[in-house]
mmCIF file of C-alpha atoms and ligand atoms in Angstrom:
data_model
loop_
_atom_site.group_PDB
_atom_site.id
_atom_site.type_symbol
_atom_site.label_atom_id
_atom_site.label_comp_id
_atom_site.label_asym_id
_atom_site.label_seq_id
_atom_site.Cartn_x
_atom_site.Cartn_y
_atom_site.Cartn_z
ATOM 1 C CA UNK A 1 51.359 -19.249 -32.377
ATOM 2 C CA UNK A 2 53.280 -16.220 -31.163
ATOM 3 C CA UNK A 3 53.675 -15.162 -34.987
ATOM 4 C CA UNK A 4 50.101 -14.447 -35.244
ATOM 5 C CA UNK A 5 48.461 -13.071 -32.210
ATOM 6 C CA UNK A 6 44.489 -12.606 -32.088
ATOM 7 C CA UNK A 7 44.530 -9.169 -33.475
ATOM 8 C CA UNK A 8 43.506 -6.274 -31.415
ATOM 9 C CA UNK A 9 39.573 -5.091 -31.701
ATOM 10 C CA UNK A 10 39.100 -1.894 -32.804
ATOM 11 C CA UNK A 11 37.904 1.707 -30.938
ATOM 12 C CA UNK A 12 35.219 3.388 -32.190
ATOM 13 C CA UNK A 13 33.387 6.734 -31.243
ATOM 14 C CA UNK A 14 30.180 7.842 -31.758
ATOM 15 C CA UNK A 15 30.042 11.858 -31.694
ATOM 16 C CA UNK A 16 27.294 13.956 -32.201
ATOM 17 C CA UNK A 17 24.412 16.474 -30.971
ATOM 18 C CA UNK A 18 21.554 15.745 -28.400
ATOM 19 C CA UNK A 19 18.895 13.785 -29.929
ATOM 20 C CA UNK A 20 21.237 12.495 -33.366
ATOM 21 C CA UNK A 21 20.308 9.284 -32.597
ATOM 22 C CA UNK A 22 23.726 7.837 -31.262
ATOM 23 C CA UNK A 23 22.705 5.688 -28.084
ATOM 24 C CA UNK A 24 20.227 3.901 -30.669
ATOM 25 C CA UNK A 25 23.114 3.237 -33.395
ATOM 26 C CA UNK A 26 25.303 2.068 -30.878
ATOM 27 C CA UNK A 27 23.291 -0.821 -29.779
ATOM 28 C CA UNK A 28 21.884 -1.517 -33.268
ATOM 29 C CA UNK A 29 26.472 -1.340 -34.373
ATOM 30 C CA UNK A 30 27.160 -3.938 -31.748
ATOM 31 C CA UNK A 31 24.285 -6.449 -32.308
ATOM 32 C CA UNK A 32 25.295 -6.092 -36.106
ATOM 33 C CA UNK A 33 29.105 -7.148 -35.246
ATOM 34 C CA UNK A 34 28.212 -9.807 -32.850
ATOM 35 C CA UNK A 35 25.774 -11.613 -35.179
ATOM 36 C CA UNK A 36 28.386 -11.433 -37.663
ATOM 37 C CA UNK A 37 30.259 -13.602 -34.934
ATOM 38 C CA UNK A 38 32.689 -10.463 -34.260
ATOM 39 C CA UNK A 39 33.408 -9.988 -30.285
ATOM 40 C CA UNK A 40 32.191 -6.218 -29.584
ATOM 41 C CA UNK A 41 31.006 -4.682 -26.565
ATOM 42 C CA UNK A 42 29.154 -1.120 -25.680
ATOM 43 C CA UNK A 43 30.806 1.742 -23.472
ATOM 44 C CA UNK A 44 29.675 5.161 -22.665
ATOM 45 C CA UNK A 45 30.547 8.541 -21.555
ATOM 46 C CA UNK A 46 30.227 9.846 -18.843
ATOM 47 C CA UNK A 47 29.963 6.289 -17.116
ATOM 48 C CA UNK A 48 27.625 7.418 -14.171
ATOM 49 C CA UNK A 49 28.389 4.022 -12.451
ATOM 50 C CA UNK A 50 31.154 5.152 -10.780
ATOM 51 C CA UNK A 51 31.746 7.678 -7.962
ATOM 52 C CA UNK A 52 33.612 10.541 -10.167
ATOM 53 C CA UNK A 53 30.516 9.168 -12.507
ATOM 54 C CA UNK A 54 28.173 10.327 -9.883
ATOM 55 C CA UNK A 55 29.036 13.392 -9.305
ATOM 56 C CA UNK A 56 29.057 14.061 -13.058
ATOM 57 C CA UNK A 57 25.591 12.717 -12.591
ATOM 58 C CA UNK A 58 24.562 15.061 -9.736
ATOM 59 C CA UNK A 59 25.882 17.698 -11.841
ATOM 60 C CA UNK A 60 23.742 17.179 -15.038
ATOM 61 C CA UNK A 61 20.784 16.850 -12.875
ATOM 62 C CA UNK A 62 21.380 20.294 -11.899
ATOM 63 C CA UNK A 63 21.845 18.745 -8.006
ATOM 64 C CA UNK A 64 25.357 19.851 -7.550
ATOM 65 C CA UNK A 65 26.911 22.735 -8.642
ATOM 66 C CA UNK A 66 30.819 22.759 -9.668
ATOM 67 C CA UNK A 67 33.071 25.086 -10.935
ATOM 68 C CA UNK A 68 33.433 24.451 -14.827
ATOM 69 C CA UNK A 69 37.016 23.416 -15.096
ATOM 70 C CA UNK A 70 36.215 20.957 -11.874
ATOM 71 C CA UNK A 71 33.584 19.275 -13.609
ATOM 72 C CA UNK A 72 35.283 19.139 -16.530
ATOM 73 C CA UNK A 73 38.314 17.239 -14.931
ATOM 74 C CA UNK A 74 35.723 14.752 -13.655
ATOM 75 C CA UNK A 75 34.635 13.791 -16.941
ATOM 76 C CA UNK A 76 38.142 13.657 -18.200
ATOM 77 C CA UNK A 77 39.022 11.452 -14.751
ATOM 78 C CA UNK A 78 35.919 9.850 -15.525
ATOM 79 C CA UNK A 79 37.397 8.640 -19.067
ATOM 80 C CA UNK A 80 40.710 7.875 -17.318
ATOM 81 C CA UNK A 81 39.159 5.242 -14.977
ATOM 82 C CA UNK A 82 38.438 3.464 -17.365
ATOM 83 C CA UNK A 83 41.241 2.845 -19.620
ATOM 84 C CA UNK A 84 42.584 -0.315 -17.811
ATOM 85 C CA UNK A 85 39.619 -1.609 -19.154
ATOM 86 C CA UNK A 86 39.411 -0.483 -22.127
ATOM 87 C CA UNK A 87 42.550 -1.372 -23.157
ATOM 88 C CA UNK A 88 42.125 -4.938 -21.977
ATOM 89 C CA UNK A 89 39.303 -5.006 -23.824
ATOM 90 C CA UNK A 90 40.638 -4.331 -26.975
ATOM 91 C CA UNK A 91 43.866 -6.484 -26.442
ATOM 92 C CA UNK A 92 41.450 -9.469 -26.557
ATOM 93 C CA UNK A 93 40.449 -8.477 -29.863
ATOM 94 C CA UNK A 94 36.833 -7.063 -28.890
ATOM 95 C CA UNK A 95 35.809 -4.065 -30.885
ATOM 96 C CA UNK A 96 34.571 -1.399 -28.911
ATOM 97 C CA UNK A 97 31.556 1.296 -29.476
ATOM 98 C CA UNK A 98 31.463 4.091 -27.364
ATOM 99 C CA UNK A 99 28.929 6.615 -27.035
ATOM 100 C CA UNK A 100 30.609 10.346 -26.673
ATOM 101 C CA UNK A 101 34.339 10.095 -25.791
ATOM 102 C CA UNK A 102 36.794 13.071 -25.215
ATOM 103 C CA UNK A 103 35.705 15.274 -28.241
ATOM 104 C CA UNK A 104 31.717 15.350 -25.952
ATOM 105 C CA UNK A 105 34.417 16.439 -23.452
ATOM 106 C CA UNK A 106 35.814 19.571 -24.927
ATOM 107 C CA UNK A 107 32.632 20.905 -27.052
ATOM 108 C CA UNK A 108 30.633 20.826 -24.376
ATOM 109 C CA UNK A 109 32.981 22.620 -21.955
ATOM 110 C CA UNK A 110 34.601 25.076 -24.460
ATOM 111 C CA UNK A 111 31.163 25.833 -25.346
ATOM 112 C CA UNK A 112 30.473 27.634 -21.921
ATOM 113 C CA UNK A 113 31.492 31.236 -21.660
ATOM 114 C CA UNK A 114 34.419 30.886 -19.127
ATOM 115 C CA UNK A 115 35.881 28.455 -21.221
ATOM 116 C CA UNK A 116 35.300 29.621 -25.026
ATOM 117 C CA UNK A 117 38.782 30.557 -24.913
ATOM 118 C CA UNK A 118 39.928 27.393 -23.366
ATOM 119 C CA UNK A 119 40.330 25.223 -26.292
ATOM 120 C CA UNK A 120 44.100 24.281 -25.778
ATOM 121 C CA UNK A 121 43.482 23.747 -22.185
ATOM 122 C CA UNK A 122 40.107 21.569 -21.875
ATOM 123 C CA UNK A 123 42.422 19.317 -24.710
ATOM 124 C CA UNK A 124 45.219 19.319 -22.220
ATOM 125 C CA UNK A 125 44.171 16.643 -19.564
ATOM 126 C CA UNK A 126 42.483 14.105 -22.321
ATOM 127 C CA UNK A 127 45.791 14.039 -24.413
ATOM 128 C CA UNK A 128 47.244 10.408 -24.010
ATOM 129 C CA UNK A 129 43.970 8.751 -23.750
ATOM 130 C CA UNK A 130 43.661 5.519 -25.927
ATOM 131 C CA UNK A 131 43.161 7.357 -29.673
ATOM 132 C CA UNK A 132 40.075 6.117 -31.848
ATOM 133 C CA UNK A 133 40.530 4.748 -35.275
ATOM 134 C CA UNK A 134 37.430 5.823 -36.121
ATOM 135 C CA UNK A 135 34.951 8.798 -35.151
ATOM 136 C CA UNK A 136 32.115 8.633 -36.334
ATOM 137 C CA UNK A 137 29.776 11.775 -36.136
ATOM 138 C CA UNK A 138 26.064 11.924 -36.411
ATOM 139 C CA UNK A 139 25.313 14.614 -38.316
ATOM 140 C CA UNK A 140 21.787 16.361 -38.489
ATOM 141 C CA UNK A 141 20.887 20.056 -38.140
ATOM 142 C CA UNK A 142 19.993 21.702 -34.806
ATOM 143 C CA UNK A 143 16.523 21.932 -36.232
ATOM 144 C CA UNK A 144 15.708 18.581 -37.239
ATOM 145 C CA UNK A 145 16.975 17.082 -33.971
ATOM 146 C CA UNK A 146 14.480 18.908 -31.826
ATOM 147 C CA UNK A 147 11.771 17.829 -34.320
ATOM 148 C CA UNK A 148 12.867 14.707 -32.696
ATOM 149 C CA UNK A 149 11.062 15.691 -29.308
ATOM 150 C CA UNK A 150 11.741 18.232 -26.976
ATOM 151 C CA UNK A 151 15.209 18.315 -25.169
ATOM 152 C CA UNK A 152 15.420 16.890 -21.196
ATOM 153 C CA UNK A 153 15.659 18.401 -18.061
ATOM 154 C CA UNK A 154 19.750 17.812 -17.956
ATOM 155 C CA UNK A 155 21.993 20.778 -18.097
ATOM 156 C CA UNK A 156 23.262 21.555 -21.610
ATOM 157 C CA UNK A 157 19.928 19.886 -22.972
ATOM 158 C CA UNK A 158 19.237 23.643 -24.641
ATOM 159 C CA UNK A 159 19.225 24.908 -28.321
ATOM 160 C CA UNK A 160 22.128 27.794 -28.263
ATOM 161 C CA UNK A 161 24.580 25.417 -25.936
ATOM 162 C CA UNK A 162 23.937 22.373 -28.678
ATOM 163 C CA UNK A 163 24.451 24.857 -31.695
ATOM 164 C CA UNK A 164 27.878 25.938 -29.938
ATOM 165 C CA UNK A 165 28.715 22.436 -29.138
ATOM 166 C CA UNK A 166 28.403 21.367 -32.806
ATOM 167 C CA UNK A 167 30.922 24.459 -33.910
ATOM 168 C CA UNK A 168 33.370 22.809 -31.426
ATOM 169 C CA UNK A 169 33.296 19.409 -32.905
ATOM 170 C CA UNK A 170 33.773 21.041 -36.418
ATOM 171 C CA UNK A 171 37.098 22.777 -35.123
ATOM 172 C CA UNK A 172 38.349 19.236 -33.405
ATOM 173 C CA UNK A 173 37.144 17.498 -36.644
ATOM 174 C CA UNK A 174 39.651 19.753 -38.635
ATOM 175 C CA UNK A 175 42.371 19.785 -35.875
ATOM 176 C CA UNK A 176 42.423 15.714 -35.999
ATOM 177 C CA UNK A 177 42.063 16.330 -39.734
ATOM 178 C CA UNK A 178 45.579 18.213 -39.969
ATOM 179 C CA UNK A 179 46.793 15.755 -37.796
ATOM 180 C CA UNK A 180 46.116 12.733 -40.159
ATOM 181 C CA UNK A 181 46.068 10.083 -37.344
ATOM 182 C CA UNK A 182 42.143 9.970 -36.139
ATOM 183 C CA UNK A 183 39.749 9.486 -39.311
ATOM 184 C CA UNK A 184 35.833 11.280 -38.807
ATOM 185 C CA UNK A 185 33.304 10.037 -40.667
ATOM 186 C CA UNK A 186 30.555 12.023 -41.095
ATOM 187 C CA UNK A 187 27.091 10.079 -41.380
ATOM 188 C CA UNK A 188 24.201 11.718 -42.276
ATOM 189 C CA UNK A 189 21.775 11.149 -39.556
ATOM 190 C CA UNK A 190 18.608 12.777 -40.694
ATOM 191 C CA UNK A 191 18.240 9.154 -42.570
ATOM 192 C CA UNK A 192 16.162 6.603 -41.355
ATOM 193 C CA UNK A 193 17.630 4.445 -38.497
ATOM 194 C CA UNK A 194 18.235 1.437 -41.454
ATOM 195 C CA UNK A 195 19.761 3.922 -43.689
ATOM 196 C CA UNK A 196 22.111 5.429 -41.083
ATOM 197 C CA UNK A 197 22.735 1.954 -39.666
ATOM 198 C CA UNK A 198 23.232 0.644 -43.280
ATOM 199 C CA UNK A 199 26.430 3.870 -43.230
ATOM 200 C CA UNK A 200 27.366 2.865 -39.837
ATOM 201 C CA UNK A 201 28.026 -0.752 -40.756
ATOM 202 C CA UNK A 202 30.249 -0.167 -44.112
ATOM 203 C CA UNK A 203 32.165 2.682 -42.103
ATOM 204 C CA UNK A 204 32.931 -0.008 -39.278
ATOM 205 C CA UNK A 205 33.938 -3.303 -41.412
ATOM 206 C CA UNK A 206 36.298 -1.122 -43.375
ATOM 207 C CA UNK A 207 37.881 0.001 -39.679
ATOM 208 C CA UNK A 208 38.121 -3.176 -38.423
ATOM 209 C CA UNK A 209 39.300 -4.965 -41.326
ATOM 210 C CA UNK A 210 42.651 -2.116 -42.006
ATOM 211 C CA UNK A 211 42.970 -2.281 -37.756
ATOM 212 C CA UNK A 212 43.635 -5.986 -38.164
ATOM 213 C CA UNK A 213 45.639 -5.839 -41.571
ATOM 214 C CA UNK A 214 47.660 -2.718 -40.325
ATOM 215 C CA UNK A 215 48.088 -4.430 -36.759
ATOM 216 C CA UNK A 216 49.179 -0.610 -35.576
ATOM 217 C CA UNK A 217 48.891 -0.180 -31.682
ATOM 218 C CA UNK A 218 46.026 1.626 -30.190
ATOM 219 C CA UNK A 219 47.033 5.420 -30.635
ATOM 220 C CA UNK A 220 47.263 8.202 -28.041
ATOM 221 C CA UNK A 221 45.128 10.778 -28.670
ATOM 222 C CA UNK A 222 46.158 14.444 -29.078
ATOM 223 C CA UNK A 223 49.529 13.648 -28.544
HETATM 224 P P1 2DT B 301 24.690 11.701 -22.193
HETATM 225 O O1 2DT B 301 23.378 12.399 -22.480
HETATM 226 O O2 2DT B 301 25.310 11.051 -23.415
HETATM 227 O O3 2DT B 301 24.646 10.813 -20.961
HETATM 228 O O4 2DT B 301 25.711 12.869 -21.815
HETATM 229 N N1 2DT B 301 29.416 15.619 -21.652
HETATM 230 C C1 2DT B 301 29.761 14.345 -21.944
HETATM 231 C C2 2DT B 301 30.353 16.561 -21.237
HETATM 232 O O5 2DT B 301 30.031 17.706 -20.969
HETATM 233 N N2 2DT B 301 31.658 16.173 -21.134
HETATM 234 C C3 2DT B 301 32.059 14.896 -21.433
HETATM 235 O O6 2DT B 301 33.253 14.584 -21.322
HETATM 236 C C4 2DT B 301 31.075 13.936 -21.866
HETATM 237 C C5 2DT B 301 31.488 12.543 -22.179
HETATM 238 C C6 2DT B 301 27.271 15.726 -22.961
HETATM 239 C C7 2DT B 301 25.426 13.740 -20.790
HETATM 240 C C8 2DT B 301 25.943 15.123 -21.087
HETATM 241 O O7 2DT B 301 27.322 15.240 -20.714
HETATM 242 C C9 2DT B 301 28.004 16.011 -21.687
HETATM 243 C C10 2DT B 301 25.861 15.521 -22.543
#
């Protein structure tokens, strides 16, 4: 009946440094929710299916140079393209995980020297994007991630840009902490992939269930 629509599915983010284990967690999240017989479906950013995608993609692979506030409007247009269907997404009540979102967007790019003063700015052109409810952040310390394996060949993929990186998404962890509206949850993810999937899981069921008892909107983020 019109007095009780399907409720909306809910958005979560996976943040976190190169090698933390996130891609992995995110399938492992969404198998978990759909063999509970919840609908849930995988996105990720940057989405290098698309053209502004593949420049992004040329980019990383160090085939294309761009200016850093260029490139870092791509991957905010990048996250823009897709909210028509992201939105529908969740409207039909599908939950959905999503590998790096807007917070990848400004650590990585306030983390370069031209920007490190940036902050406010690299925010500026994410602000209005749908809003998690949950972030959750795969924590582990520069050092044990690269006894993970050594890093790629993509730009970024070095030790001093990932240590900077992960002193951004402290500072947007407390700014969305003031805030009160976006909740991280910080998941220790020098575990073993049961144990941090084990966190994931509790962390999730307790989003989705106060998304669908609250029935709040989809937020905008930064705004
Ligand atoms: P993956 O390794 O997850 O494909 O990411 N990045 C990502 C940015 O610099 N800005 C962004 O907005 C996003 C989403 C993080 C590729 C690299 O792109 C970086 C690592």
């Amino acid at each position: 009946s019109t007095d009780n629509p399907k409720p909306r599915g809910a958005f979560i983010v996976f943040e976190g440094v190169d090698r933390c284990g996130k891609t992995t967690q995110v399938g492992l999240l969404v198998k978990h929710l759909m063999t509970a017989g919840l609908a849930a479906m995988a996105m990720n950013f940057p989405d290098r299916t698309t053209m502004v995608g593949d420049l992004i993609n040329q980019y990383l692979k160090s085939k294309q140079e761009l200016d850093d506030r260029s490139v870092h409007l791509l991957f905010s247009a990048n996250r823009w393209e897709a909210v028509p269907k992201l939105e529908e997404t969740l409207s039909e009540g599908t939950t959905i995980v999503c590998d790096r979102y807007a917070y990848s967007g400004v650590a990585f790019s306030s983390s370069k020297p031209n920007l490190a003063t940036e902050l406010e700015w690299c925010k500026s052109c994410d602000v209005g994007l749908p809003a998690p409810d949950a972030v959750i952040f795969l924590d582990i310390t520069q050092e044990q991630a690269e006894k993970r394996g050594g890093f790629g060949d993509e730009r970024y993929e070095q030790s001093d840009m990932q240590k900077q990186v992960r002193k951004q998404f402290d500072k947007l962890q407390k700014e969305d902490e003031a805030d009160g509206r976006v909740p991280w949850h910080f998941v220790n993810a020098a575990q073993t992939v049961d144990e941090v999937q084990h966190d994931i899981n509790k962390i999730v069921e307790s989003t989705i269930s106060s998304v669908q008892e609250s029935k709040k909107p989809v937020g905008k983020l930064w705004k």
